[in-house]
Short mmCIF file of C-alpha atoms in Angstrom, two decimals:
data_model
loop_
_atom_site.label_atom_id
_atom_site.label_comp_id
_atom_site.label_asym_id
_atom_site.label_seq_id
_atom_site.Cartn_x
_atom_site.Cartn_y
_atom_site.Cartn_z
CA UNK A 490 8.45 -65.03 -19.55
CA UNK A 491 5.83 -63.10 -21.56
CA UNK A 492 3.84 -62.51 -18.36
CA UNK A 493 6.94 -61.03 -16.74
CA UNK A 494 7.42 -58.60 -19.63
CA UNK A 495 3.78 -57.54 -19.45
CA UNK A 496 4.06 -56.88 -15.72
CA UNK A 497 7.23 -54.84 -16.24
CA UNK A 498 5.55 -52.75 -18.94
CA UNK A 499 2.56 -52.13 -16.70
CA UNK A 500 4.89 -51.11 -13.90
CA UNK A 501 6.71 -48.66 -16.18
CA UNK A 502 3.43 -47.17 -17.41
CA UNK A 503 2.17 -46.75 -13.83
CA UNK A 504 5.42 -45.06 -12.79
CA UNK A 505 5.24 -42.65 -15.74
CA UNK A 506 1.60 -41.77 -15.01
CA UNK A 507 2.39 -41.23 -11.35
CA UNK A 508 5.34 -38.97 -12.22
CA UNK A 509 3.16 -36.93 -14.59
CA UNK A 510 0.49 -36.54 -11.93
CA UNK A 511 3.03 -35.31 -9.38
CA UNK A 512 4.44 -32.82 -11.89
CA UNK A 513 0.96 -31.48 -12.67
CA UNK A 514 0.21 -31.03 -8.98
CA UNK A 515 3.48 -29.15 -8.50
CA UNK A 516 2.70 -26.82 -11.40
CA UNK A 517 -0.77 -25.98 -10.12
CA UNK A 518 -0.93 -22.81 -7.97
CA UNK A 519 -1.33 -23.38 -4.28
CA UNK A 520 -4.76 -22.05 -3.33
CA UNK A 521 -3.77 -21.65 0.31
CA UNK A 522 -0.73 -19.52 -0.59
CA UNK A 523 -2.84 -17.41 -2.94
CA UNK A 524 -5.48 -16.88 -0.26
CA UNK A 525 -2.77 -15.90 2.21
CA UNK A 526 -1.33 -13.35 -0.23
CA UNK A 527 -4.77 -11.86 -0.83
CA UNK A 528 -5.29 -11.60 2.91
CA UNK A 529 -1.97 -9.78 3.30
CA UNK A 530 -2.91 -7.27 0.60
CA UNK A 531 -6.21 -6.58 2.34
CA UNK A 532 -4.37 -5.92 5.61
CA UNK A 533 -2.06 -3.32 4.05
CA UNK A 534 -3.00 0.32 4.48
CA UNK A 535 -3.01 2.66 1.51
CA UNK A 536 0.23 4.27 2.74
CA UNK A 537 1.94 0.88 2.92
CA UNK A 538 0.75 -0.02 -0.57
CA UNK A 539 2.12 3.22 -2.05
CA UNK A 540 5.46 2.80 -0.28
CA UNK A 541 5.69 -0.81 -1.45
CA UNK A 542 5.11 0.27 -5.05
CA UNK A 543 7.81 2.95 -4.73
CA UNK A 544 10.47 0.74 -3.14
CA UNK A 545 13.21 -0.85 -5.22
CA UNK A 546 12.86 -4.60 -4.79
CA UNK A 547 16.51 -5.53 -4.22
CA UNK A 548 17.92 -2.28 -2.90
CA UNK A 549 15.12 -1.77 -0.39
CA UNK A 550 14.81 2.01 -0.60
CA UNK A 551 12.98 4.59 -2.70
CA UNK A 552 14.70 6.56 -5.43
CA UNK A 553 16.74 9.51 -4.17
CA UNK A 554 15.28 11.58 -7.02
CA UNK A 555 11.67 10.90 -6.04
CA UNK A 556 10.51 14.04 -4.23
CA UNK A 557 6.79 13.33 -4.69
CA UNK A 558 6.37 10.26 -2.50
CA UNK A 559 6.59 12.27 0.72
CA UNK A 560 3.56 14.41 -0.14
CA UNK A 561 1.84 11.41 -1.69
CA UNK A 562 2.08 9.41 1.52
CA UNK A 563 0.57 12.30 3.49
CA UNK A 564 -2.25 12.49 0.98
CA UNK A 565 -2.79 8.77 1.51
CA UNK A 566 -3.27 9.46 5.22
CA UNK A 567 -6.19 11.76 4.44
CA UNK A 568 -7.68 9.24 2.01
CA UNK A 569 -7.35 6.42 4.55
CA UNK A 570 -9.00 8.54 7.25
CA UNK A 571 -11.85 9.42 4.89
CA UNK A 572 -12.37 5.75 4.00
CA UNK A 573 -12.54 4.95 7.71
CA UNK A 574 -15.12 7.71 8.30
CA UNK A 575 -12.84 9.77 10.52
CA UNK A 576 -12.78 12.90 8.36
CA UNK A 577 -14.82 14.44 5.57
CA UNK A 578 -14.65 17.44 3.25
CA UNK A 579 -16.92 20.41 3.64
CA UNK A 580 -19.75 20.70 1.16
CA UNK A 581 -18.83 22.01 -2.27
CA UNK A 582 -21.44 24.75 -2.08
CA UNK A 583 -22.76 26.84 -4.94
CA UNK A 584 -19.31 27.56 -6.35
CA UNK A 585 -18.50 23.82 -6.47
CA UNK A 586 -14.92 24.13 -5.35
CA UNK A 587 -12.44 21.35 -6.07
CA UNK A 588 -11.39 18.76 -3.52
CA UNK A 589 -8.03 20.39 -2.83
CA UNK A 590 -9.50 23.75 -1.80
CA UNK A 591 -12.24 22.41 0.49
CA UNK A 592 -11.75 22.24 4.25
CA UNK A 593 -11.09 18.98 6.09
CA UNK A 594 -13.65 18.33 8.83
CA UNK A 595 -13.20 15.86 11.66
CA UNK A 596 -16.09 13.40 11.91
CA UNK A 597 -14.78 11.15 14.67
CA UNK A 598 -11.67 11.03 16.84
CA UNK A 599 -12.13 7.34 17.59
CA UNK A 600 -8.75 5.51 17.39
CA UNK A 601 -8.16 3.49 14.24
CA UNK A 602 -5.58 1.12 15.69
CA UNK A 603 -2.91 2.51 13.35
CA UNK A 604 -0.32 4.73 15.05
CA UNK A 605 0.24 7.03 12.07
CA UNK A 606 -3.47 7.53 11.39
CA UNK A 607 -4.19 8.18 15.06
CA UNK A 608 -1.38 10.75 15.14
CA UNK A 609 -2.93 12.54 12.18
CA UNK A 610 -6.35 12.52 13.86
CA UNK A 611 -4.78 14.10 16.94
CA UNK A 612 -3.27 16.91 14.85
CA UNK A 613 -6.52 17.60 13.00
CA UNK A 614 -8.39 17.71 16.30
CA UNK A 615 -5.90 20.19 17.81
CA UNK A 616 -6.33 22.84 15.10
CA UNK A 617 -8.41 25.88 16.00
CA UNK A 618 -9.66 26.36 12.46
CA UNK A 619 -10.36 23.96 9.62
CA UNK A 620 -7.71 23.73 6.91
CA UNK A 621 -7.85 22.65 3.28
CA UNK A 622 -6.55 19.36 1.88
CA UNK A 623 -3.48 21.06 0.40
CA UNK A 624 -2.66 22.69 3.72
CA UNK A 625 -2.88 19.41 5.59
CA UNK A 626 -0.62 17.65 3.09
CA UNK A 627 1.92 20.43 3.64
CA UNK A 628 1.55 20.33 7.42
CA UNK A 629 1.87 16.56 7.71
CA UNK A 630 4.91 16.50 5.42
CA UNK A 631 6.59 19.48 7.13
CA UNK A 632 6.73 21.48 3.89
CA UNK A 633 5.02 24.57 5.24
CA UNK A 634 6.43 28.07 5.62
CA UNK A 635 4.46 28.59 8.82
CA UNK A 636 6.78 27.69 11.74
CA UNK A 637 3.79 27.31 14.06
CA UNK A 638 2.51 24.41 11.94
CA UNK A 639 5.74 22.41 11.91
CA UNK A 640 4.59 20.52 15.00
CA UNK A 641 2.00 18.78 12.83
CA UNK A 642 4.68 17.04 10.78
CA UNK A 643 4.60 13.23 10.89
CA UNK A 644 8.27 12.32 11.06
CA UNK A 645 10.14 9.25 9.80
CA UNK A 646 7.04 8.08 7.98
CA UNK A 647 8.80 5.93 5.38
CA UNK A 648 10.83 4.11 8.00
CA UNK A 649 7.77 3.54 10.19
CA UNK A 650 5.78 2.18 7.26
CA UNK A 651 8.69 -0.03 6.22
CA UNK A 652 8.86 -1.50 9.73
CA UNK A 653 5.15 -2.26 9.54
CA UNK A 654 5.75 -4.11 6.27
CA UNK A 655 8.62 -6.01 7.88
CA UNK A 656 6.32 -7.11 10.70
CA UNK A 657 3.80 -8.30 8.12
CA UNK A 658 6.46 -10.35 6.34
CA UNK A 659 6.47 -8.31 3.14
CA UNK A 660 9.93 -6.73 3.58
CA UNK A 661 13.16 -7.59 5.37
CA UNK A 662 15.74 -5.39 7.10
CA UNK A 663 19.36 -5.05 6.00
CA UNK A 664 22.29 -2.65 6.37
CA UNK A 665 23.96 -1.16 3.30
CA UNK A 666 27.16 0.85 3.18
CA UNK A 667 27.15 4.02 1.07
CA UNK A 668 30.84 4.99 1.41
CA UNK A 669 30.36 7.74 3.99
CA UNK A 670 27.48 6.25 5.95
CA UNK A 671 25.48 3.11 6.63
CA UNK A 672 21.78 3.04 5.85
CA UNK A 673 19.05 0.67 6.93
CA UNK A 674 17.28 -0.74 3.90
CA UNK A 675 14.22 -2.94 3.49
CA UNK A 676 14.49 -5.26 0.46
CA UNK A 677 11.43 -7.10 -0.79
CA UNK A 678 10.83 -10.41 0.97
CA UNK A 679 7.53 -11.53 -0.57
CA UNK A 680 7.50 -10.75 -4.30
CA UNK A 681 4.05 -12.31 -4.69
CA UNK A 682 2.44 -9.56 -2.62
CA UNK A 683 3.90 -6.79 -4.76
CA UNK A 684 3.03 -8.61 -7.98
CA UNK A 685 -0.61 -8.93 -6.88
CA UNK A 686 -0.64 -5.28 -5.82
CA UNK A 687 0.64 -4.18 -9.23
CA UNK A 688 -1.95 -6.39 -10.90
CA UNK A 689 -4.71 -4.86 -8.77
CA UNK A 690 -3.64 -1.35 -9.77
CA UNK A 691 -3.48 -2.30 -13.45
CA UNK A 692 -6.94 -3.86 -13.33
CA UNK A 693 -8.48 -0.88 -11.57
CA UNK A 694 -6.95 1.59 -14.03
CA UNK A 695 -7.22 -0.38 -17.27
CA UNK A 696 -9.35 -3.53 -17.23
CA UNK A 697 -12.10 -2.50 -14.84
CA UNK A 698 -12.16 1.20 -15.61
CA UNK A 699 -15.59 2.80 -15.60
CA UNK A 700 -16.71 6.36 -16.15
CA UNK A 701 -19.36 6.03 -13.46
CA UNK A 702 -17.80 6.93 -10.11
CA UNK A 703 -20.72 5.38 -8.23
CA UNK A 704 -19.85 1.96 -9.66
CA UNK A 705 -16.15 2.18 -8.88
CA UNK A 706 -14.48 0.66 -5.85
CA UNK A 707 -14.51 3.27 -3.07
CA UNK A 708 -10.76 3.15 -2.55
CA UNK A 709 -9.96 3.54 -6.23
CA UNK A 710 -12.60 6.24 -6.70
CA UNK A 711 -11.17 8.30 -3.87
CA UNK A 712 -7.63 7.92 -5.25
CA UNK A 713 -8.72 9.05 -8.71
CA UNK A 714 -10.62 12.06 -7.34
CA UNK A 715 -7.73 13.03 -5.09
CA UNK A 716 -5.22 12.70 -7.90
CA UNK A 717 -7.26 14.80 -10.30
CA UNK A 718 -7.13 17.85 -8.05
#
């Protein structure tokens, strides 16, 4: 009888240990999922990252009062093209002009594989004279007073970027009724991607901040320089 009690106790102890082990394994982060999320972030363009940060998670659209994101996304196009060695800024010269006043020069018209970026390259190539960064942000966003430059506007950019994020599994597509009209929205589908993106921005601005531009990540350095203009 005593042997039976001992065996039962051993069985109970083994079951408890096994349950604890399963619980610990469940609580540990899945390395494969984390690697997949990191890979998704790396595949996002700068424009997609900015739009993702500006979107409301549940509603799936940007704030109606945000009138800066349109110009910001066009600025991201120029940054992305510069990072891909498609454009460059003219030399600062003796007067050392700021980034915003220097002309944008086309280095290569080789396709990037991104429709929006290739469209911007086409517009830059078509111009007879080089324009400044500010001018190109205005042209690409359609906020120019020159009617001859309106053809350079990249239309429906937010919707096109949102569709790209849907294809990459970051967003979903829904229809919402706003009394007088229906609007296509793109709520957040993968919250882990946005959380990692926010963490990356926080680390680049706060934790890993350095005063030496040469030691900074190229993408972050370009963003900081562009934003300081």
